[in-house]
Amino acid sequence: MTSANKDNTANHSTGDFTDKTTAQTEHKPDISNNEKPSGLLAGIIERATKSGVGRRKLDPSIVESDVEKNMQKIRDNPTKLRLAFLGGGSFGTAMANLAARNGCDVTLWVRNKRTVKAMTKTQTNKKYLPGYKLDDRLKYSHDLAATVKNKDIIFLAVPSSAFRETLKNIAPFITGQSVVSLTKGMEKDTFALMSDIIKDELPEVNFGVMSGPNLAIEIMKNMPSATVIASDSEPLRHAVQAALHSAFFRVFASDDVKGVELGGALKNIYAIAMGMAAAYDVGENTKAMLLTRALAEMSRFGVETGANPLTFLGLSGVGDLYATCSSELSRNFRIGNMLGSGMSIDAAVKKLGQTAEGVNTIQQVHEKATKEGIYMPITHALYAVIYEDKAALGVALHLMEAGFRSDVEFVMPHDHSNAELTAQIQAATSDTDDDNATKGSGE
């Protein structure tokens, strides 16, 4: 595997979006004989060189102008940005389709060979995006090695439970490609975010994460949407913007990888809570309260784990939180709605038939917050309902009674600790269970 620093540049002969080591520079290609660099990547590198690679602040107007120019180069230049998308779920398919429609050379990898044959024949993803025609230029493969070799950027859109395994599987074929995670979640039992797993398994690659209010079906319908690409590498941010930015899909940049990734993972918790609330037919006041307190929890947790709290005011925070908590298209919202209707967690997951990352995230964040003493009342309440079989109504009522706190995080001090909250929840739910048992016995 070649070494690459955080702000990798492009290899002019292949278009690989990487820095090359000293050993490789001995084989630097001669581009003097009419061999010109890729129009797209040359523009990105030129822009990065002028602005200072790796600088911490971006001028949005310059970025947007640069993306627009490079998008035209993608369409006009036969030397295209080469992308691999791993994972044929709804979001991975939607992003691969968008990149292909923009003129990139795109291959979508799907594990199942039969599925690949069906998608190649019908140009549709019948399981996850039925009824939506995919771009004719989009290619499909079940051969992982062939898919990732000689690509510029590899996008991973597999469930968090398969993320590490997928990275291990592609490691032998990595020769400088950049990796971008589209997965929102945390690894079970380790509390590792996807960026942490990338650093573990592919420590030398250039990487980024993408997150935002991105419901796949709406993207397929060309409804105006936006996302955030976060990376320490400005050239990588520019390349992702150029590949995916379109008239209906805007791509914004951030250098707060931790904050963007946490926003995408944590909002799934509150989508489950909102789904449960919808099952109880709560009012708009209740929904607004839940959303704003969820945002407070997210930013509080983020700061304790190294994120910038202002990131949670952006697309990957409040934007994704709102979209996921207010739409029945959200898998996590549907899980919560089924739980609120009295279905068990196992039955709800089975009926959904897709991965709902929030179920695992609740457990991970509950354990982390309890250990670190981070105040997360909604998360702890959901954990009590899902994993400890507490009565949902009793837990919800207790949340309304538990303590006094200031409105906006980091403005005024708060007065309740995690330990005190947990003790109160347990006491309240025990009282509720005792009351229900008494009523059930006929007393």
Tab-separated table of C-alpha atoms in Angstrom:
chain	number	residue	atom	x	y	z
A	1	MET	CA	0.000	0.000	0.000
A	2	THR	CA	1.409	3.417	-0.872
A	3	SER	CA	1.716	6.186	1.654
A	4	ALA	CA	-0.595	9.145	1.336
A	5	ASN	CA	-0.892	12.174	3.522
A	6	LYS	CA	-4.098	13.967	4.388
A	7	ASP	CA	-3.944	16.388	1.474
A	8	ASN	CA	-3.161	14.051	-1.389
A	9	THR	CA	-2.832	15.370	-4.908
A	10	ALA	CA	-3.387	13.659	-8.216
A	11	ASN	CA	-1.091	11.410	-10.202
A	12	HIS	CA	-1.185	13.090	-13.584
A	13	SER	CA	-0.853	9.961	-15.700
A	14	THR	CA	-3.661	7.955	-14.144
A	15	GLY	CA	-5.878	10.524	-12.474
A	16	ASP	CA	-5.452	8.685	-9.136
A	17	PHE	CA	-6.430	11.129	-6.418
A	18	THR	CA	-3.352	10.553	-4.270
A	19	ASP	CA	0.063	11.710	-3.225
A	20	LYS	CA	2.852	9.474	-4.426
A	21	THR	CA	5.783	8.533	-2.246
A	22	THR	CA	9.429	9.215	-3.002
A	23	ALA	CA	9.792	5.745	-4.470
A	24	GLN	CA	6.991	6.377	-6.889
A	25	THR	CA	8.337	9.722	-8.036
A	26	GLU	CA	11.190	7.789	-9.686
A	27	HIS	CA	8.558	6.537	-12.134
A	28	LYS	CA	6.937	9.925	-12.651
A	29	PRO	CA	5.421	9.943	-16.146
A	30	ASP	CA	6.590	12.311	-18.826
A	31	ILE	CA	3.687	14.509	-19.800
A	32	SER	CA	5.690	16.768	-22.109
A	33	ASN	CA	4.713	14.875	-25.283
A	34	ASN	CA	1.125	16.072	-25.539
A	35	GLU	CA	0.161	14.015	-22.483
A	36	LYS	CA	-1.905	16.436	-20.446
A	37	PRO	CA	-3.324	15.781	-16.997
A	38	SER	CA	-6.978	14.970	-16.549
A	39	GLY	CA	-8.932	18.179	-17.120
A	40	LEU	CA	-11.008	17.641	-13.991
A	41	LEU	CA	-8.227	16.788	-11.575
A	42	ALA	CA	-5.817	19.294	-13.068
A	43	GLY	CA	-8.330	22.013	-12.304
A	44	ILE	CA	-8.765	20.754	-8.760
A	45	ILE	CA	-5.057	20.587	-8.097
A	46	GLU	CA	-4.477	24.001	-9.632
A	47	ARG	CA	-7.198	25.464	-7.435
A	48	ALA	CA	-5.813	23.705	-4.352
A	49	THR	CA	-2.275	24.906	-5.099
A	50	LYS	CA	-3.328	28.514	-5.476
A	51	SER	CA	-5.438	28.505	-2.322
A	52	GLY	CA	-3.031	26.504	-0.167
A	53	VAL	CA	-3.694	22.788	0.224
A	54	GLY	CA	-5.069	21.864	3.600
A	55	ARG	CA	-6.021	25.365	4.682
A	56	ARG	CA	-8.659	25.410	7.373
A	57	LYS	CA	-11.073	27.963	5.905
A	58	LEU	CA	-12.868	27.894	2.571
A	59	ASP	CA	-14.350	30.738	0.559
A	60	PRO	CA	-17.760	29.295	-0.429
A	61	SER	CA	-18.002	31.430	-3.572
A	62	ILE	CA	-14.624	30.198	-4.832
A	63	VAL	CA	-15.539	26.588	-4.102
A	64	GLU	CA	-18.873	26.883	-5.884
A	65	SER	CA	-17.302	28.545	-8.907
A	66	ASP	CA	-14.593	25.895	-9.049
A	67	VAL	CA	-17.136	23.077	-8.829
A	68	GLU	CA	-19.194	24.547	-11.675
A	69	LYS	CA	-16.144	24.815	-13.936
A	70	ASN	CA	-15.000	21.285	-13.142
A	71	MET	CA	-18.476	19.851	-13.671
A	72	GLN	CA	-18.395	21.128	-17.237
A	73	LYS	CA	-14.977	19.536	-17.699
A	74	ILE	CA	-16.383	16.190	-16.575
A	75	ARG	CA	-19.054	16.411	-19.266
A	76	ASP	CA	-16.718	17.574	-22.007
A	77	ASN	CA	-13.556	15.601	-21.275
A	78	PRO	CA	-13.401	11.860	-22.089
A	79	THR	CA	-10.878	11.479	-19.260
A	80	LYS	CA	-13.432	11.126	-16.465
A	81	LEU	CA	-13.206	10.867	-12.734
A	82	ARG	CA	-13.329	7.154	-11.921
A	83	LEU	CA	-15.526	6.200	-9.001
A	84	ALA	CA	-16.494	2.974	-7.235
A	85	PHE	CA	-19.587	2.740	-5.028
A	86	LEU	CA	-19.658	-0.254	-2.711
A	87	GLY	CA	-23.136	-1.231	-1.547
A	88	GLY	CA	-26.312	-1.501	-3.578
A	89	GLY	CA	-28.759	-0.142	-1.009
A	90	SER	CA	-30.988	2.844	-1.675
A	91	PHE	CA	-28.503	5.608	-0.868
A	92	GLY	CA	-25.451	3.988	-2.448
A	93	THR	CA	-27.444	3.402	-5.632
A	94	ALA	CA	-28.809	6.953	-5.676
A	95	MET	CA	-25.328	8.468	-5.287
A	96	ALA	CA	-23.805	6.183	-7.916
A	97	ASN	CA	-26.618	7.094	-10.296
A	98	LEU	CA	-26.097	10.798	-9.657
A	99	ALA	CA	-22.366	10.561	-10.367
A	100	ALA	CA	-22.970	8.565	-13.566
A	101	ARG	CA	-25.539	11.110	-14.694
A	102	ASN	CA	-22.920	13.819	-14.123
A	103	GLY	CA	-20.619	12.059	-16.572
A	104	CYS	CA	-18.264	10.251	-14.194
A	105	ASP	CA	-17.008	6.739	-14.890
A	106	VAL	CA	-18.970	4.876	-12.189
A	107	THR	CA	-19.166	1.245	-11.110
A	108	LEU	CA	-21.632	0.102	-8.468
A	109	TRP	CA	-20.549	-3.012	-6.575
A	110	VAL	CA	-23.221	-5.358	-5.249
A	111	ARG	CA	-22.379	-8.531	-3.367
A	112	ASN	CA	-24.983	-10.749	-5.046
A	113	LYS	CA	-24.185	-11.895	-8.595
A	114	ARG	CA	-27.844	-12.428	-9.494
A	115	THR	CA	-28.686	-8.910	-8.394
A	116	VAL	CA	-25.904	-7.529	-10.590
A	117	LYS	CA	-27.287	-9.396	-13.611
A	118	ALA	CA	-30.789	-8.130	-12.931
A	119	MET	CA	-29.651	-4.531	-12.507
A	120	THR	CA	-27.559	-4.693	-15.668
A	121	LYS	CA	-30.529	-5.999	-17.623
A	122	THR	CA	-33.249	-3.728	-16.239
A	123	GLN	CA	-31.214	-0.662	-15.158
A	124	THR	CA	-33.239	-0.605	-11.944
A	125	ASN	CA	-32.703	-1.545	-8.304
A	126	LYS	CA	-35.928	-3.457	-7.771
A	127	LYS	CA	-35.340	-4.184	-4.092
A	128	TYR	CA	-34.421	-0.736	-2.790
A	129	LEU	CA	-35.527	1.746	-5.469
A	130	PRO	CA	-38.303	0.014	-7.404
A	131	GLY	CA	-39.707	1.950	-10.318
A	132	TYR	CA	-36.766	4.318	-10.760
A	133	LYS	CA	-34.729	4.025	-13.963
A	134	LEU	CA	-30.973	4.289	-13.437
A	135	ASP	CA	-28.614	6.069	-15.812
A	136	ASP	CA	-27.581	3.970	-18.799
A	137	ARG	CA	-23.915	4.791	-18.176
A	138	LEU	CA	-23.910	3.272	-14.680
A	139	LYS	CA	-22.000	-0.026	-14.575
A	140	TYR	CA	-22.497	-2.905	-12.137
A	141	SER	CA	-20.161	-5.543	-10.746
A	142	HIS	CA	-19.947	-8.257	-8.091
A	143	ASP	CA	-16.157	-8.485	-8.515
A	144	LEU	CA	-14.778	-6.392	-5.642
A	145	ALA	CA	-11.171	-6.360	-6.808
A	146	ALA	CA	-12.038	-5.264	-10.342
A	147	THR	CA	-14.389	-2.598	-8.997
A	148	VAL	CA	-11.873	-0.808	-6.767
A	149	LYS	CA	-8.694	-1.160	-8.833
A	150	ASN	CA	-7.529	1.942	-10.716
A	151	LYS	CA	-10.286	4.135	-9.294
A	152	ASP	CA	-9.861	7.664	-7.992
A	153	ILE	CA	-12.378	7.546	-5.135
A	154	ILE	CA	-14.112	4.606	-3.443
A	155	PHE	CA	-17.439	5.405	-1.779
A	156	LEU	CA	-18.589	2.943	0.897
A	157	ALA	CA	-22.346	2.660	1.398
A	158	VAL	CA	-22.514	-0.643	3.263
A	159	PRO	CA	-24.141	-1.097	6.712
A	160	SER	CA	-21.940	-0.197	9.677
A	161	SER	CA	-21.882	-3.879	10.669
A	162	ALA	CA	-20.137	-4.722	7.372
A	163	PHE	CA	-17.944	-1.640	7.086
A	164	ARG	CA	-14.762	-3.015	8.651
A	165	GLU	CA	-15.005	-6.304	6.775
A	166	THR	CA	-15.409	-4.443	3.484
A	167	LEU	CA	-12.310	-2.356	4.146
A	168	LYS	CA	-10.330	-5.482	4.980
A	169	ASN	CA	-11.480	-7.023	1.708
A	170	ILE	CA	-10.406	-4.080	-0.441
A	171	ALA	CA	-7.113	-3.430	1.393
A	172	PRO	CA	-5.028	-5.670	-0.941
A	173	PHE	CA	-6.180	-3.613	-3.930
A	174	ILE	CA	-5.566	-0.135	-2.530
A	175	THR	CA	-2.757	1.653	-4.368
A	176	GLY	CA	-3.603	5.240	-3.514
A	177	GLN	CA	-7.366	5.534	-3.992
A	178	SER	CA	-9.230	7.856	-1.660
A	179	VAL	CA	-12.091	6.497	0.474
A	180	VAL	CA	-15.330	8.312	1.329
A	181	SER	CA	-17.861	6.909	3.791
A	182	LEU	CA	-21.573	7.266	3.045
A	183	THR	CA	-22.486	5.113	6.064
A	184	LYS	CA	-24.203	6.739	9.052
A	185	GLY	CA	-23.712	4.796	12.233
A	186	MET	CA	-21.338	3.283	14.759
A	187	GLU	CA	-19.669	-0.090	14.948
A	188	LYS	CA	-21.287	-2.431	17.440
A	189	ASP	CA	-19.345	-2.892	20.703
A	190	THR	CA	-16.483	-0.537	19.790
A	191	PHE	CA	-18.180	2.873	19.460
A	192	ALA	CA	-16.021	3.378	16.362
A	193	LEU	CA	-17.316	5.793	13.741
A	194	MET	CA	-16.688	4.877	10.122
A	195	SER	CA	-13.769	7.329	9.904
A	196	ASP	CA	-12.189	5.584	12.902
A	197	ILE	CA	-12.506	2.243	11.129
A	198	ILE	CA	-10.933	3.668	7.971
A	199	LYS	CA	-7.970	4.904	10.015
A	200	ASP	CA	-7.692	1.493	11.664
A	201	GLU	CA	-7.809	-0.610	8.521
A	202	LEU	CA	-6.356	1.729	5.888
A	203	PRO	CA	-4.168	4.136	7.874
A	204	GLU	CA	-2.406	5.548	4.821
A	205	VAL	CA	-5.393	6.460	2.665
A	206	ASN	CA	-6.899	9.862	2.111
A	207	PHE	CA	-10.495	9.812	3.380
A	208	GLY	CA	-13.675	11.777	3.959
A	209	VAL	CA	-17.247	11.304	5.159
A	210	MET	CA	-20.513	12.426	3.612
A	211	SER	CA	-23.712	13.165	5.490
A	212	GLY	CA	-26.869	15.235	5.275
A	213	PRO	CA	-30.642	15.136	4.779
A	214	ASN	CA	-30.449	12.663	1.913
A	215	LEU	CA	-33.553	10.510	1.521
A	216	ALA	CA	-32.703	8.411	-1.526
A	217	ILE	CA	-36.136	8.374	-3.145
A	218	GLU	CA	-36.358	12.158	-3.103
A	219	ILE	CA	-32.922	12.374	-4.739
A	220	MET	CA	-34.073	9.954	-7.434
A	221	LYS	CA	-37.104	12.188	-8.014
A	222	ASN	CA	-34.788	15.179	-8.570
A	223	MET	CA	-36.188	17.001	-5.567
A	224	PRO	CA	-33.690	19.717	-4.522
A	225	SER	CA	-31.377	18.259	-1.855
A	226	ALA	CA	-27.969	18.917	-0.321
A	227	THR	CA	-25.214	17.092	1.514
A	228	VAL	CA	-21.882	17.764	3.234
A	229	ILE	CA	-18.502	16.282	2.378
A	230	ALA	CA	-16.117	16.500	5.337
A	231	SER	CA	-12.411	15.843	4.987
A	232	ASP	CA	-9.081	17.263	6.097
A	233	SER	CA	-8.109	17.235	2.420
A	234	GLU	CA	-9.315	20.167	0.367
A	235	PRO	CA	-8.571	18.453	-2.980
A	236	LEU	CA	-10.735	15.500	-1.958
A	237	ARG	CA	-13.550	17.815	-0.927
A	238	HIS	CA	-13.343	19.535	-4.300
A	239	ALA	CA	-13.331	16.240	-6.188
A	240	VAL	CA	-16.436	14.947	-4.386
A	241	GLN	CA	-18.197	18.250	-4.974
A	242	ALA	CA	-17.340	18.106	-8.668
A	243	ALA	CA	-18.487	14.493	-8.989
A	244	LEU	CA	-21.862	14.833	-7.249
A	245	HIS	CA	-22.879	18.489	-7.453
A	246	SER	CA	-25.800	19.063	-9.834
A	247	ALA	CA	-28.752	21.348	-10.475
A	248	PHE	CA	-30.813	19.420	-7.923
A	249	PHE	CA	-28.109	18.236	-5.522
A	250	ARG	CA	-25.751	20.662	-3.807
A	251	VAL	CA	-22.579	19.500	-2.080
A	252	PHE	CA	-21.215	21.690	0.715
A	253	ALA	CA	-17.790	21.335	2.354
A	254	SER	CA	-16.603	20.959	5.944
A	255	ASP	CA	-13.348	20.095	7.684
A	256	ASP	CA	-15.098	18.874	10.878
A	257	VAL	CA	-15.092	15.158	10.113
A	258	LYS	CA	-16.100	14.175	13.642
A	259	GLY	CA	-19.019	16.611	13.811
A	260	VAL	CA	-20.434	15.758	10.394
A	261	GLU	CA	-20.177	12.040	11.065
A	262	LEU	CA	-21.706	12.268	14.541
A	263	GLY	CA	-24.625	14.271	13.194
A	264	GLY	CA	-25.387	11.535	10.687
A	265	ALA	CA	-25.130	8.809	13.320
A	266	LEU	CA	-26.878	10.443	16.275
A	267	LYS	CA	-29.936	11.728	14.413
A	268	ASN	CA	-31.030	8.112	13.872
A	269	ILE	CA	-31.658	7.827	17.607
A	270	TYR	CA	-34.124	10.680	17.574
A	271	ALA	CA	-35.841	9.490	14.410
A	272	ILE	CA	-36.794	6.371	16.369
A	273	ALA	CA	-38.052	8.584	19.204
A	274	MET	CA	-40.091	10.665	16.757
A	275	GLY	CA	-41.542	7.555	15.152
A	276	MET	CA	-42.655	6.351	18.569
A	277	ALA	CA	-44.138	9.773	19.316
A	278	ALA	CA	-46.077	9.679	16.039
A	279	ALA	CA	-47.558	6.326	17.038
A	280	TYR	CA	-48.963	8.071	20.120
A	281	ASP	CA	-50.387	10.830	17.873
A	282	VAL	CA	-48.591	13.633	19.716
A	283	GLY	CA	-49.074	17.297	18.830
A	284	GLU	CA	-46.822	19.710	16.982
A	285	ASN	CA	-45.644	21.255	20.266
A	286	THR	CA	-44.361	17.867	21.391
A	287	LYS	CA	-42.589	17.240	18.095
A	288	ALA	CA	-40.902	20.646	18.239
A	289	MET	CA	-39.790	20.036	21.815
A	290	LEU	CA	-38.389	16.632	20.927
A	291	LEU	CA	-36.476	17.993	17.930
A	292	THR	CA	-34.862	20.849	19.820
A	293	ARG	CA	-33.910	18.745	22.840
A	294	ALA	CA	-32.519	16.139	20.446
A	295	LEU	CA	-30.330	18.817	18.877
A	296	ALA	CA	-29.149	19.813	22.346
A	297	GLU	CA	-28.187	16.204	23.093
A	298	MET	CA	-26.370	15.830	19.787
A	299	SER	CA	-24.268	18.962	20.235
A	300	ARG	CA	-23.552	18.124	23.890
A	301	PHE	CA	-22.351	14.656	22.971
A	302	GLY	CA	-20.390	16.029	20.031
A	303	VAL	CA	-18.443	18.521	22.107
A	304	GLU	CA	-17.540	15.843	24.651
A	305	THR	CA	-16.115	13.690	21.851
A	306	GLY	CA	-14.177	16.410	20.012
A	307	ALA	CA	-16.625	17.920	17.501
A	308	ASN	CA	-17.411	21.567	16.823
A	309	PRO	CA	-20.907	22.291	18.220
A	310	LEU	CA	-21.624	24.727	15.379
A	311	THR	CA	-21.452	21.831	12.920
A	312	PHE	CA	-24.724	20.547	14.366
A	313	LEU	CA	-26.471	23.685	13.143
A	314	GLY	CA	-25.718	22.693	9.553
A	315	LEU	CA	-27.011	20.145	7.066
A	316	SER	CA	-25.434	17.147	8.772
A	317	GLY	CA	-26.925	18.182	12.113
A	318	VAL	CA	-30.260	19.968	12.249
A	319	GLY	CA	-30.850	19.399	8.513
A	320	ASP	CA	-30.512	15.631	8.683
A	321	LEU	CA	-32.279	15.543	12.050
A	322	TYR	CA	-35.334	17.307	10.659
A	323	ALA	CA	-35.530	15.209	7.489
A	324	THR	CA	-35.120	11.907	9.293
A	325	CYS	CA	-37.507	12.772	12.110
A	326	SER	CA	-40.288	14.084	9.907
A	327	SER	CA	-40.445	11.579	7.075
A	328	GLU	CA	-41.995	8.135	6.869
A	329	LEU	CA	-39.350	7.391	4.240
A	330	SER	CA	-36.848	7.178	7.105
A	331	ARG	CA	-36.118	3.581	8.146
A	332	ASN	CA	-35.463	4.668	11.717
A	333	PHE	CA	-38.724	6.613	11.904
A	334	ARG	CA	-40.595	3.519	10.725
A	335	ILE	CA	-38.859	1.354	13.323
A	336	GLY	CA	-39.872	3.793	16.037
A	337	ASN	CA	-43.425	3.910	14.768
A	338	MET	CA	-43.692	0.131	14.918
A	339	LEU	CA	-42.242	0.108	18.440
A	340	GLY	CA	-44.733	2.758	19.502
A	341	SER	CA	-47.522	0.631	18.097
A	342	GLY	CA	-46.569	-2.218	20.430
A	343	MET	CA	-44.344	-4.307	18.168
A	344	SER	CA	-41.183	-5.872	19.609
A	345	ILE	CA	-37.813	-4.660	18.395
A	346	ASP	CA	-37.038	-8.008	16.727
A	347	ALA	CA	-40.375	-8.061	14.925
A	348	ALA	CA	-39.985	-4.440	13.820
A	349	VAL	CA	-36.499	-5.007	12.399
A	350	LYS	CA	-37.688	-8.129	10.577
A	351	LYS	CA	-40.689	-6.335	9.081
A	352	LEU	CA	-38.565	-3.398	7.939
A	353	GLY	CA	-36.262	-5.704	5.984
A	354	GLN	CA	-33.490	-3.093	5.862
A	355	THR	CA	-30.807	-1.832	8.211
A	356	ALA	CA	-31.968	0.780	10.738
A	357	GLU	CA	-28.697	2.090	12.149
A	358	GLY	CA	-30.413	3.871	15.038
A	359	VAL	CA	-31.171	0.644	16.913
A	360	ASN	CA	-27.472	-0.132	17.351
A	361	THR	CA	-26.599	3.541	17.847
A	362	ILE	CA	-28.944	3.850	20.841
A	363	GLN	CA	-27.091	1.068	22.613
A	364	GLN	CA	-23.654	2.441	21.732
A	365	VAL	CA	-24.408	6.024	22.750
A	366	HIS	CA	-26.234	4.980	25.933
A	367	GLU	CA	-23.191	3.023	27.097
A	368	LYS	CA	-20.712	5.728	26.085
A	369	ALA	CA	-22.741	8.535	27.686
A	370	THR	CA	-23.241	6.561	30.885
A	371	LYS	CA	-19.524	5.833	31.128
A	372	GLU	CA	-18.465	9.412	30.363
A	373	GLY	CA	-21.226	11.120	32.355
A	374	ILE	CA	-22.751	12.896	29.348
A	375	TYR	CA	-26.339	14.045	29.913
A	376	MET	CA	-28.463	12.201	27.266
A	377	PRO	CA	-32.001	11.803	28.675
A	378	ILE	CA	-33.799	10.958	25.412
A	379	THR	CA	-31.205	8.341	24.495
A	380	HIS	CA	-31.341	6.764	27.951
A	381	ALA	CA	-35.140	6.721	27.812
A	382	LEU	CA	-35.126	4.908	24.465
A	383	TYR	CA	-32.601	2.416	25.769
A	384	ALA	CA	-34.868	1.712	28.760
A	385	VAL	CA	-37.837	1.095	26.453
A	386	ILE	CA	-36.055	-1.011	23.824
A	387	TYR	CA	-33.489	-2.949	25.824
A	388	GLU	CA	-34.942	-3.015	29.343
A	389	ASP	CA	-38.599	-3.429	28.383
A	390	LYS	CA	-39.694	-0.362	30.332
A	391	ALA	CA	-43.140	1.120	29.714
A	392	ALA	CA	-42.787	3.795	27.024
A	393	LEU	CA	-45.477	6.050	28.465
A	394	GLY	CA	-43.994	5.951	31.954
A	395	VAL	CA	-40.537	6.825	30.649
A	396	ALA	CA	-41.944	9.654	28.523
A	397	LEU	CA	-43.882	11.146	31.419
A	398	HIS	CA	-40.783	11.047	33.581
A	399	LEU	CA	-38.793	12.967	30.947
A	400	MET	CA	-41.312	15.792	31.342
A	401	GLU	CA	-40.741	15.886	35.089
A	402	ALA	CA	-36.972	15.374	35.306
A	403	GLY	CA	-35.163	18.479	36.400
A	404	PHE	CA	-34.622	22.001	35.130
A	405	ARG	CA	-32.211	22.897	32.364
A	406	SER	CA	-31.391	25.973	30.301
A	407	ASP	CA	-32.713	26.221	26.772
A	408	VAL	CA	-29.664	26.557	24.515
A	409	GLU	CA	-26.578	24.424	25.109
A	410	PHE	CA	-23.354	26.124	26.281
A	411	VAL	CA	-25.178	29.324	27.278
A	412	MET	CA	-26.112	28.511	30.894
A	413	PRO	CA	-24.908	25.787	33.272
A	414	HIS	CA	-27.109	22.756	33.919
A	415	ASP	CA	-27.915	21.080	37.216
A	416	HIS	CA	-28.471	17.370	36.570
A	417	SER	CA	-25.978	14.572	36.189
A	418	ASN	CA	-26.365	11.417	34.155
A	419	ALA	CA	-26.335	9.243	37.259
A	420	GLU	CA	-29.178	11.206	38.841
A	421	LEU	CA	-31.227	11.033	35.643
A	422	THR	CA	-30.748	7.268	35.345
A	423	ALA	CA	-31.807	6.724	38.944
A	424	GLN	CA	-34.921	8.842	38.410
A	425	ILE	CA	-35.905	6.976	35.240
A	426	GLN	CA	-35.495	3.610	36.924
A	427	ALA	CA	-37.545	4.736	39.915
A	428	ALA	CA	-40.305	6.150	37.745
A	429	THR	CA	-40.570	3.125	35.481
A	430	SER	CA	-40.528	0.760	38.473
A	431	ASP	CA	-43.451	2.653	39.985
A	432	THR	CA	-45.310	2.464	36.668
A	433	ASP	CA	-44.685	-1.272	36.358
A	434	ASP	CA	-45.894	-1.811	39.946
A	435	ASP	CA	-49.070	0.152	39.242
A	436	ASN	CA	-49.764	-1.860	36.109
A	437	ALA	CA	-49.189	-5.121	37.970
A	438	THR	CA	-51.580	-4.033	40.696
A	439	LYS	CA	-54.272	-3.165	38.158
A	440	GLY	CA	-53.722	-6.440	36.356
A	441	SER	CA	-54.201	-8.448	39.557
A	442	GLY	CA	-57.647	-6.964	40.056
A	443	GLU	CA	-56.791	-5.055	43.242
